[in-house]
XYZ file of C-alpha atoms in Angstrom:
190
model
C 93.869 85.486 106.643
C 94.163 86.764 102.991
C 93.229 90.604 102.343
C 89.693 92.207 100.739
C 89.255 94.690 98.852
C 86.207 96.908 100.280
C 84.366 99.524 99.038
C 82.995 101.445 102.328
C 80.201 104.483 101.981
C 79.206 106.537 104.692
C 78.421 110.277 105.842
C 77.531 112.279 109.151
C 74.400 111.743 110.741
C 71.683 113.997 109.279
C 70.404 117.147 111.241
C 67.817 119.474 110.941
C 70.970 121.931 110.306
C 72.098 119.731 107.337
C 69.449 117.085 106.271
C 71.736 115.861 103.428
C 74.910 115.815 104.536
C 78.043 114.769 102.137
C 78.405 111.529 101.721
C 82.423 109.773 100.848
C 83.333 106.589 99.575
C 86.564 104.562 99.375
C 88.135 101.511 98.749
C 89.769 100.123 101.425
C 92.293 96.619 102.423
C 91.603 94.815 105.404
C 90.616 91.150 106.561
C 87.296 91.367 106.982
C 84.433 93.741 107.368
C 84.938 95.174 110.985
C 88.476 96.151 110.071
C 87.048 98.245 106.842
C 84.898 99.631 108.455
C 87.584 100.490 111.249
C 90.221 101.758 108.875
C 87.030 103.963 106.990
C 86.355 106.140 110.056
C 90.580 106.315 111.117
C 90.967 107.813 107.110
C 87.434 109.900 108.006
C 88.827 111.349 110.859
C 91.710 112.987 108.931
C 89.655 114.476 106.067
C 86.503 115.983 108.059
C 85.641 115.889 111.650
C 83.834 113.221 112.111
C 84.202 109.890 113.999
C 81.837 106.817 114.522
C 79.380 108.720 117.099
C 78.293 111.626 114.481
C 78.804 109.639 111.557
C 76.586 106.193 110.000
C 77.978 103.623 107.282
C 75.608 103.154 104.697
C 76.868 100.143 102.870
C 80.003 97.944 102.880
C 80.444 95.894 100.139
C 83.636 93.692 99.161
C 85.526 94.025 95.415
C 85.997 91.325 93.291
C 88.258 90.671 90.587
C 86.699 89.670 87.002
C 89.282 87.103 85.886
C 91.412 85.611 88.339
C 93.128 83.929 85.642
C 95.205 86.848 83.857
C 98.434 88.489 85.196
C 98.033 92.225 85.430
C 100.994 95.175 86.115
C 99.605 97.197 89.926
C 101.066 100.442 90.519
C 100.600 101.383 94.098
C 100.840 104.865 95.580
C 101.597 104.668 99.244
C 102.281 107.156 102.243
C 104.143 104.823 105.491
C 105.432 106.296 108.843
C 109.046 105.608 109.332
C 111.291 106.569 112.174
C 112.726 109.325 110.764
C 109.733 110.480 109.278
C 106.531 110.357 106.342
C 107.494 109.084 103.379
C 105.926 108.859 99.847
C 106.443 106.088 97.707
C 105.724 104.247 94.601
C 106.442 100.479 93.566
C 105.113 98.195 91.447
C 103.891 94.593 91.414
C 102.949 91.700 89.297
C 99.817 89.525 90.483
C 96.905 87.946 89.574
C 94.942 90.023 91.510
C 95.332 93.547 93.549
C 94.621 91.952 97.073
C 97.874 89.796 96.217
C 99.664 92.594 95.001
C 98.685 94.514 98.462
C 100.004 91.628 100.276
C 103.314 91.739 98.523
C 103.230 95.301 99.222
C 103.275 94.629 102.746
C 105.417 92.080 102.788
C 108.123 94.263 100.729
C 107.865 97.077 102.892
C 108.489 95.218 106.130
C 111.216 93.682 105.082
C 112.920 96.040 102.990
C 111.623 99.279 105.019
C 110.853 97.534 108.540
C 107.158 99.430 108.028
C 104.428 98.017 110.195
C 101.031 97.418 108.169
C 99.253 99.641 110.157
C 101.473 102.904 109.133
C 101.216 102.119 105.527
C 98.127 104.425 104.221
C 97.569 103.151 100.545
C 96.743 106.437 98.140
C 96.039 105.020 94.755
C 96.334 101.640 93.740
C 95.534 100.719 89.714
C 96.207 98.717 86.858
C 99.424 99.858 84.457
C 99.627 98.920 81.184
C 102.863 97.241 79.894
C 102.842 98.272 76.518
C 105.592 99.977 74.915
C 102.827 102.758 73.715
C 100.608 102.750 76.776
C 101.923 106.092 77.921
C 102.818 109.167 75.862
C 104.378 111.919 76.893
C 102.799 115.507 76.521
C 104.905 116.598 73.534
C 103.913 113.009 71.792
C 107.035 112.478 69.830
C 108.823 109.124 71.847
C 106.155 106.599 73.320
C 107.512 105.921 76.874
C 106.576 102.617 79.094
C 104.384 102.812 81.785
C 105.940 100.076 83.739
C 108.803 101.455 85.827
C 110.104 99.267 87.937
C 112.735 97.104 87.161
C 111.990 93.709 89.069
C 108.368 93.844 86.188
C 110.366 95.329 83.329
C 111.393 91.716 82.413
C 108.229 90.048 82.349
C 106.951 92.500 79.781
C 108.517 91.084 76.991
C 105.664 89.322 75.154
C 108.264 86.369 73.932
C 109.928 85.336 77.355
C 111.003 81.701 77.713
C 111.701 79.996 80.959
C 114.188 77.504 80.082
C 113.705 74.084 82.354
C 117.453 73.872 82.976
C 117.765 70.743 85.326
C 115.250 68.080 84.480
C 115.752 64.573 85.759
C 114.803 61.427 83.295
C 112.300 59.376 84.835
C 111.441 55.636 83.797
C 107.791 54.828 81.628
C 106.341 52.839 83.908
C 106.441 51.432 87.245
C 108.143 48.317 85.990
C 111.446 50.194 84.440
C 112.297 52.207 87.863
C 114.879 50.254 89.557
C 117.017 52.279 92.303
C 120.553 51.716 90.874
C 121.571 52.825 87.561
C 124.585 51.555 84.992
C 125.039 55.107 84.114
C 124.932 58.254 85.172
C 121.388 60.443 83.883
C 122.172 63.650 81.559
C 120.330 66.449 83.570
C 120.757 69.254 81.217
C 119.683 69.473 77.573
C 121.292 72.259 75.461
């Protein structure tokens, strides 16, 4: 089941002590709903005293993306429970979308950091630019990249080619394909 991006918003149960009390929002990963919703009040917890009893939800809704179509640069902030301890980190992924790029989070992590997807908390997650001049420092005098990582580095280049290196002839019609051939095919152009 592929992840959602949800936007949960809820607050502690008004009383006569404090009729309006503070309300938080945030954007949350899960499956579905339930697990949002879940994962809202576990996050909840840890900021203010409050669990599911003293608290209400007062609307869930799911994110969408705009244009599925276009290949964006996610940089995603991320705090994960090893065995040896909590860890910040900070990767980055290229994806169509940012539930795709979450999934390839937590795919990456378990395999290169054997982190289970419940001890991954997810701090910031947001589109980076990949322009040479998307991020100046303070001073202003060098333009640096925003793009960091070296596994999207080489995708940024706006004149990449991906060479078809091993293409196989095949026949015009149905009439012309016969199984044995006088000569051997040429399955590399240069």
């Amino acid at each position: 089941m592929p992840l959602h991006q949800y936007q949960v918003v809820g607050r502690r149960q008004p009383t006569e002590a404090d009729p309006v009390p503070q309300i938080y929002r945030m954007r949350l990963f899960a499956k579905n709903e339930v697990m949002a919703k879940s994962r809202f009040w576990y996050f909840l917890h840890q900021i203010d005293k409050m669990k599911r009893s003293t608290g209400e939800i007062l609307a869930v809704n799911e994110i969408r993306e705009k244009n599925r179509r276009i290949v964006n640069n996610y940089g995603i902030q991320i705090r994960y429970n090893s065995r040896s301890g909590t860890h910040n980190m900070y990767k980055e992924f290229r994806d169509v979308t940012m539930c795709a790029a979450m999934e390839r989070l937590y795919m990456d992590m378990a395999g290169r950091h054997r982190a289970r997807k419940s001890s991954i908390q997810v701090r910031d997650a947001k589109i980076v630019k990949a322009g040479v001049r998307a991020l100046k420092r303070s001073s202003g005098e060098e333009p640096v990249e925003a793009c960091s990582s070296l596994s999207v580095k080489p995708f940024l280049d706006s004149k990449i080619k991906f060479p078809l290196a091993h293409r196989i002839p095949r026949a015009t019609s149905r009439r012309y394909r016969t199984t044995f051939k006088t000569n051997r095919p040429t399955t590399f152009f240069s």
